[in-house]
CSV table of C-alpha atoms in Angstrom, one decimal:
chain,number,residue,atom,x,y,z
A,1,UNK,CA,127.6,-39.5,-16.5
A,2,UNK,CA,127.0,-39.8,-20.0
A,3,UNK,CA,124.0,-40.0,-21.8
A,4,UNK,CA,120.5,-38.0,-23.0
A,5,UNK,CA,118.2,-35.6,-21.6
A,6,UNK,CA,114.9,-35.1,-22.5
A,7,UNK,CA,111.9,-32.3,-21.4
A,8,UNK,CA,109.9,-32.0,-20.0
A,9,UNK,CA,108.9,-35.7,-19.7
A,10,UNK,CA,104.9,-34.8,-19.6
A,11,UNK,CA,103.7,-32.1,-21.4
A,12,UNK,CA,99.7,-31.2,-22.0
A,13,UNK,CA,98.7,-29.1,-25.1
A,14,UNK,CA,95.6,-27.5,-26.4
A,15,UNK,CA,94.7,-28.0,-30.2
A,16,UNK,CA,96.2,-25.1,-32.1
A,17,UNK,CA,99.3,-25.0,-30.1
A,18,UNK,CA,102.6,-25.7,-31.0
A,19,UNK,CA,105.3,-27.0,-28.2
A,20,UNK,CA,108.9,-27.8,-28.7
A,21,UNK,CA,110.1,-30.5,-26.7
A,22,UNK,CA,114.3,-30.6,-25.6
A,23,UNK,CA,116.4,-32.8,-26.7
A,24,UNK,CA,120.3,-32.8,-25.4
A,25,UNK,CA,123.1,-35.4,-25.4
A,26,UNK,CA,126.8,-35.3,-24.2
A,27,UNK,CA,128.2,-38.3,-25.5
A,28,UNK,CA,129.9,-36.4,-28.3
A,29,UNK,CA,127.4,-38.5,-30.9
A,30,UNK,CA,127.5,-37.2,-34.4
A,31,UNK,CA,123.7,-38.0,-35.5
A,32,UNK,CA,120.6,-37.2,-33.2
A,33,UNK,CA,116.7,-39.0,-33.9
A,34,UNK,CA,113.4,-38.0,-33.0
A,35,UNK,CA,110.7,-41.5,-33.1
A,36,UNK,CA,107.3,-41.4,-31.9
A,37,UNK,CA,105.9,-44.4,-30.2
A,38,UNK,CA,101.9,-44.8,-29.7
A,39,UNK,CA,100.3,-47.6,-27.9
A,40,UNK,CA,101.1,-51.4,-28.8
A,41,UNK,CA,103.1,-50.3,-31.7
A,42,UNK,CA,106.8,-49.8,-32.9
A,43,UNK,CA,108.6,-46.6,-32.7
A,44,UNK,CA,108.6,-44.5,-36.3
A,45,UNK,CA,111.2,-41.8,-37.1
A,46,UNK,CA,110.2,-38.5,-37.5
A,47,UNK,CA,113.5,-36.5,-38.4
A,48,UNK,CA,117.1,-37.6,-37.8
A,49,UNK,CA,120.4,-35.5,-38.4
A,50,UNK,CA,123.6,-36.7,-39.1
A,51,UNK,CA,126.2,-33.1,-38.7
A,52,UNK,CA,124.9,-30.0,-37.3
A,53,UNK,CA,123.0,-27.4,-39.8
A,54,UNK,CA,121.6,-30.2,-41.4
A,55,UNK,CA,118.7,-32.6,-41.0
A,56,UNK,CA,116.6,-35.2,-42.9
A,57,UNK,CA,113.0,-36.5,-42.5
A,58,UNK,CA,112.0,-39.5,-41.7
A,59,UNK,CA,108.4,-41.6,-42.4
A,60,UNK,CA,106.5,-39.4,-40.7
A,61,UNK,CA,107.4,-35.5,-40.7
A,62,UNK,CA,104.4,-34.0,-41.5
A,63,UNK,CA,103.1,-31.4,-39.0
A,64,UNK,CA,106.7,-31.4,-37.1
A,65,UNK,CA,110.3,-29.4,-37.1
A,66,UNK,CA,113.3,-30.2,-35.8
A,67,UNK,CA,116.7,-27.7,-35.8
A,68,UNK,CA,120.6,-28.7,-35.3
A,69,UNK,CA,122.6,-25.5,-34.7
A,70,UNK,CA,125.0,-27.3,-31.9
A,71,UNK,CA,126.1,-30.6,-31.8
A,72,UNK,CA,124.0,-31.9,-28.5
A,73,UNK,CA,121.4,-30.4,-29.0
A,74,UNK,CA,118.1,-31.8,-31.4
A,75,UNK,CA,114.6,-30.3,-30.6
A,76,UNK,CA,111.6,-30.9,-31.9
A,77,UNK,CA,108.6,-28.8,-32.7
A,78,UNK,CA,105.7,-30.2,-32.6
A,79,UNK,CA,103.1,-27.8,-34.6
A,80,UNK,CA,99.5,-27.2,-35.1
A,81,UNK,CA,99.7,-28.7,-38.2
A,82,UNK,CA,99.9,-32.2,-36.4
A,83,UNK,CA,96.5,-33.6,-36.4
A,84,UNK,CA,97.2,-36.4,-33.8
A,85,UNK,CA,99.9,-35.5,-31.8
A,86,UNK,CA,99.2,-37.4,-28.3
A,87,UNK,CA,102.4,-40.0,-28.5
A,88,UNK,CA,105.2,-40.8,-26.7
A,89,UNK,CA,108.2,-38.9,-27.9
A,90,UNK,CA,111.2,-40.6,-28.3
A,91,UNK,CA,115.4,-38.9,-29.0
A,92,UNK,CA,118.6,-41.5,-29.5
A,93,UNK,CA,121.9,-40.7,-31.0
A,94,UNK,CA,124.6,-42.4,-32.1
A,95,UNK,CA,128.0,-42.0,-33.4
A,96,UNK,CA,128.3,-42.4,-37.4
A,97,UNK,CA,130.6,-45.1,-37.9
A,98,UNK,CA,131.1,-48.2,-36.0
A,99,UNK,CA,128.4,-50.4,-34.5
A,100,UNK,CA,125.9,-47.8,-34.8
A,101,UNK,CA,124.7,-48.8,-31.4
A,102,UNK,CA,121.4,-46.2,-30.3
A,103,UNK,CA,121.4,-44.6,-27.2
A,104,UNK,CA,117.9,-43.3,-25.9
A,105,UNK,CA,116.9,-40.9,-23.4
A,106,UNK,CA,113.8,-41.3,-21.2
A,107,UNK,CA,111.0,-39.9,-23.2
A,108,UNK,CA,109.0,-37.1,-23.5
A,109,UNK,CA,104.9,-38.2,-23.2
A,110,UNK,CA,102.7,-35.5,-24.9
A,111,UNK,CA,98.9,-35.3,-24.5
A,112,UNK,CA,96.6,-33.0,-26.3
A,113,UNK,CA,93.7,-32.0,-24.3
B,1,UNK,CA,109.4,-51.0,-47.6
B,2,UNK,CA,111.1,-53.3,-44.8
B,3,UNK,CA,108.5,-54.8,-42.0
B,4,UNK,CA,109.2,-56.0,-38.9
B,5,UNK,CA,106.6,-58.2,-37.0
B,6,UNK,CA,107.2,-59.7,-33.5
B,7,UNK,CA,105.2,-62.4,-32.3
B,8,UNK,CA,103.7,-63.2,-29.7
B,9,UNK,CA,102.8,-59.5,-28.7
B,10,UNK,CA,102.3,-60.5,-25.2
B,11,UNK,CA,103.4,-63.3,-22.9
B,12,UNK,CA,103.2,-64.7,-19.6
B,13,UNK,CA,105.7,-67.1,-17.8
B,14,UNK,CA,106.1,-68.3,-14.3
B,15,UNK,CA,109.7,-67.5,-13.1
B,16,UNK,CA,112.4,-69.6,-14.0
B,17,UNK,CA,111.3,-71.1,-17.6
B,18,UNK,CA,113.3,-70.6,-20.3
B,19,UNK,CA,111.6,-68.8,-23.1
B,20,UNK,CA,112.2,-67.2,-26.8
B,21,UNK,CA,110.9,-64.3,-28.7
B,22,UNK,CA,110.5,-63.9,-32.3
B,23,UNK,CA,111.4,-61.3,-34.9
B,24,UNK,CA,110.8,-61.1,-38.6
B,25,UNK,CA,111.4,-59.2,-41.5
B,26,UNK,CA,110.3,-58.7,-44.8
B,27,UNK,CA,113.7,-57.7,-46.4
B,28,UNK,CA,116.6,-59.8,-45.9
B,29,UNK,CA,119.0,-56.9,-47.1
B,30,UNK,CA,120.0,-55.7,-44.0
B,31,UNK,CA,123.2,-54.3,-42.3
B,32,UNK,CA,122.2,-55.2,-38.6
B,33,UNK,CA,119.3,-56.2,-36.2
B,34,UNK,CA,119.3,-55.3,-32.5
B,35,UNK,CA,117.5,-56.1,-29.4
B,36,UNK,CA,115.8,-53.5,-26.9
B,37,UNK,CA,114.3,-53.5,-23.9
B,38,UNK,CA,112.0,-51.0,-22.9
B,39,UNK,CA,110.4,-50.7,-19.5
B,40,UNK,CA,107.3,-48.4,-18.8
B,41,UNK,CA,106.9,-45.0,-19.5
B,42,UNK,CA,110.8,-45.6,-20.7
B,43,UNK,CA,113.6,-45.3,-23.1
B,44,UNK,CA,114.6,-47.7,-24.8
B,45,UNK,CA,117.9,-50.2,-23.9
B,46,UNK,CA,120.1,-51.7,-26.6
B,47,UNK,CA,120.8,-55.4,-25.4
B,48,UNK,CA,122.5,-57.1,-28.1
B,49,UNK,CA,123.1,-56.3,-31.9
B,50,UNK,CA,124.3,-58.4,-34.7
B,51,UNK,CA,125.7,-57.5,-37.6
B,52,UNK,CA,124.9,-59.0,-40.6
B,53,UNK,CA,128.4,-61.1,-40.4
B,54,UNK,CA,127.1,-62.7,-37.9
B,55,UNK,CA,124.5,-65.7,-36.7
B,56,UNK,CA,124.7,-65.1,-32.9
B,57,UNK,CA,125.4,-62.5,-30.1
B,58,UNK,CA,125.6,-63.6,-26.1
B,59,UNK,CA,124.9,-61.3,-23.2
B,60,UNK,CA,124.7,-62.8,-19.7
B,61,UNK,CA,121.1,-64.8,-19.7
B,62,UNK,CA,120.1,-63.4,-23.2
B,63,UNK,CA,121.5,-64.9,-26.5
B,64,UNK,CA,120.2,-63.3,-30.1
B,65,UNK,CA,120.4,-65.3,-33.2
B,66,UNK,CA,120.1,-64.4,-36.8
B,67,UNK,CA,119.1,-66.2,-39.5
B,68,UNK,CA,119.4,-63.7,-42.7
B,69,UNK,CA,118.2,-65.5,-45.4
B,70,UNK,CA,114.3,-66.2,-44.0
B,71,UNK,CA,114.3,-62.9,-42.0
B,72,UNK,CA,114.4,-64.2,-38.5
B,73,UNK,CA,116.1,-63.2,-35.7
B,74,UNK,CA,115.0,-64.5,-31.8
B,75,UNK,CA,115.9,-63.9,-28.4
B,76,UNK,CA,116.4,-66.8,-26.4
B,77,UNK,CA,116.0,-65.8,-22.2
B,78,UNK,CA,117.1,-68.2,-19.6
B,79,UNK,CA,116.1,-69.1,-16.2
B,80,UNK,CA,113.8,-65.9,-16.6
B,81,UNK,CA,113.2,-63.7,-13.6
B,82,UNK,CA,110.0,-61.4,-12.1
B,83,UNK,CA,112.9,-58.3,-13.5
B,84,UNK,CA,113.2,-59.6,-17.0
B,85,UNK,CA,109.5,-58.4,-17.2
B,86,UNK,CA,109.3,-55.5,-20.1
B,87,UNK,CA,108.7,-54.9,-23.6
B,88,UNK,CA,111.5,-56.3,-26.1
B,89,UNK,CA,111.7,-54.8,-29.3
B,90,UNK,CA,113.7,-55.4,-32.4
B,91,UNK,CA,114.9,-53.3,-34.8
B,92,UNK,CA,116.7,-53.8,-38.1
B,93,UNK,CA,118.8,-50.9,-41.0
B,94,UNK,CA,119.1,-51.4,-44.0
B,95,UNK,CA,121.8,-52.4,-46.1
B,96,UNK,CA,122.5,-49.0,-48.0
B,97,UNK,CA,122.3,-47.0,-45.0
B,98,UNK,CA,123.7,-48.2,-42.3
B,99,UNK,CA,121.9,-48.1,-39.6
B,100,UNK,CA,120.0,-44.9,-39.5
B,101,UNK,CA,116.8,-45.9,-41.0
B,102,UNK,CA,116.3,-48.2,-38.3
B,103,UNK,CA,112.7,-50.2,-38.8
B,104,UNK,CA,111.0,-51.4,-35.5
B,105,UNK,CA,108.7,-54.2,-34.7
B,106,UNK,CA,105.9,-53.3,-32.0
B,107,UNK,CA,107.4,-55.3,-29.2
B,108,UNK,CA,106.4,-58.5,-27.4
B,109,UNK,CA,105.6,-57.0,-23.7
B,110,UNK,CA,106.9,-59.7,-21.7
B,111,UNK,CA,105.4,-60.2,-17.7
B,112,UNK,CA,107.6,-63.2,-15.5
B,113,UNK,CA,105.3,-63.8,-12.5
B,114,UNK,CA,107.1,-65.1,-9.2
């Protein structure tokens, strides 16, 4: 079945330590996100990418990386530099034309300890 | 900068009323809205989206409407049931970029008691 795949889905981190959570779709989708979601509150892009090799940010980058060297695949870093990184992580696609309808996978939850 | 606000943020209903969620948004310059449903510890699940063409999108119980020009969309449920019970968010893009800038509202977390 089609669709996305996200890990791990819960992931605990100490301060000063950055993690890279997995992002991988095979529904042949030409632009990949990365939202964050915390509690009570709407999701907020972080980066998105449209092609491979190439990615943009979005309202709230700072203290994260992402990389897009193959088509289904979008990981995101998640670095030091991140001063409140507990959140609920967030990866959709979509194809670039058309009813730009999102597919999301299942969510990655990240708690610093 | 486009904002989205959903009201109420949480409801309550007994099974079987009909009932209606609200969406608005600041900038009426938009290319489409679209309704998700997210249960807990979830992804999310596109239910309907309408372009900005459009005043109305049907799906089974749900139906979306769109009213552009005051910057309101809603999601009317029928007959609600104890498995409707979830968050709903909505979700609009802008105009000039269509559709990957989408901006959220936080959800109205919905709970249909038997």
């Amino acid at each position: 079945d089609g669709g996305i795949t996200q890990s791990p889905k819960y992931l605990f981190r100490k301060e000063g330590q950055n993690v890279t959570l997995s992002c991988e779709q095979n529904l042949n989708h030409d632009a990949m996100y990365w939202y964050r979601q915390d509690p009570g509150q709407g999701l907020r892009l972080i980066y998105y990418s449209q092609i491979v090799n190439d990615f943009q940010k979005g309202d709230i980058a700072e203290g994260y990386s992402v990389s897009r060297e193959k088509k289904e695949s979008f990981p995101l870093t998640v670095t030091s530099a991140q001063k409140n990184p507990t959140a609920f992580y967030l990866c959709a696609s979509n194809f670039q034309t058309g009813a730009n309808v999102l597919t999301f996978g299942a969510g990655s939850r990240l708690t610093v300890l | 900068k486009q904002e989205v606000t959903q009201i109420p943020a949480a409801l309550s209903v007994p099974e079987g009323e009909n009932l209606v969620l609200n969406c608005s948004f600041t900038d009426s310059a938009i290319y489409n809205l679209q309704w998700f449903r997210q249960d807990p510890g979830k992804g999310l699940t596109s239910l309907l989206l309408i372009q900005s063409s459009q005043r109305e999108q049907t799906s089974g119980r749900l139906n979306a409407s769109l009213d552009k020009s005051s910057g309101r969309s809603t999601l009317y449920i029928a007959a609600s049931q104890p498995g409707d019970s979830a968050t709903y968010l909505c979700a609009v893009s802008p105009y000039n970029n269509a559709g990957n800038m989408l901006t959220f509202g936080g959800g109205t977390r919905l709970m249909v008691k038997p």
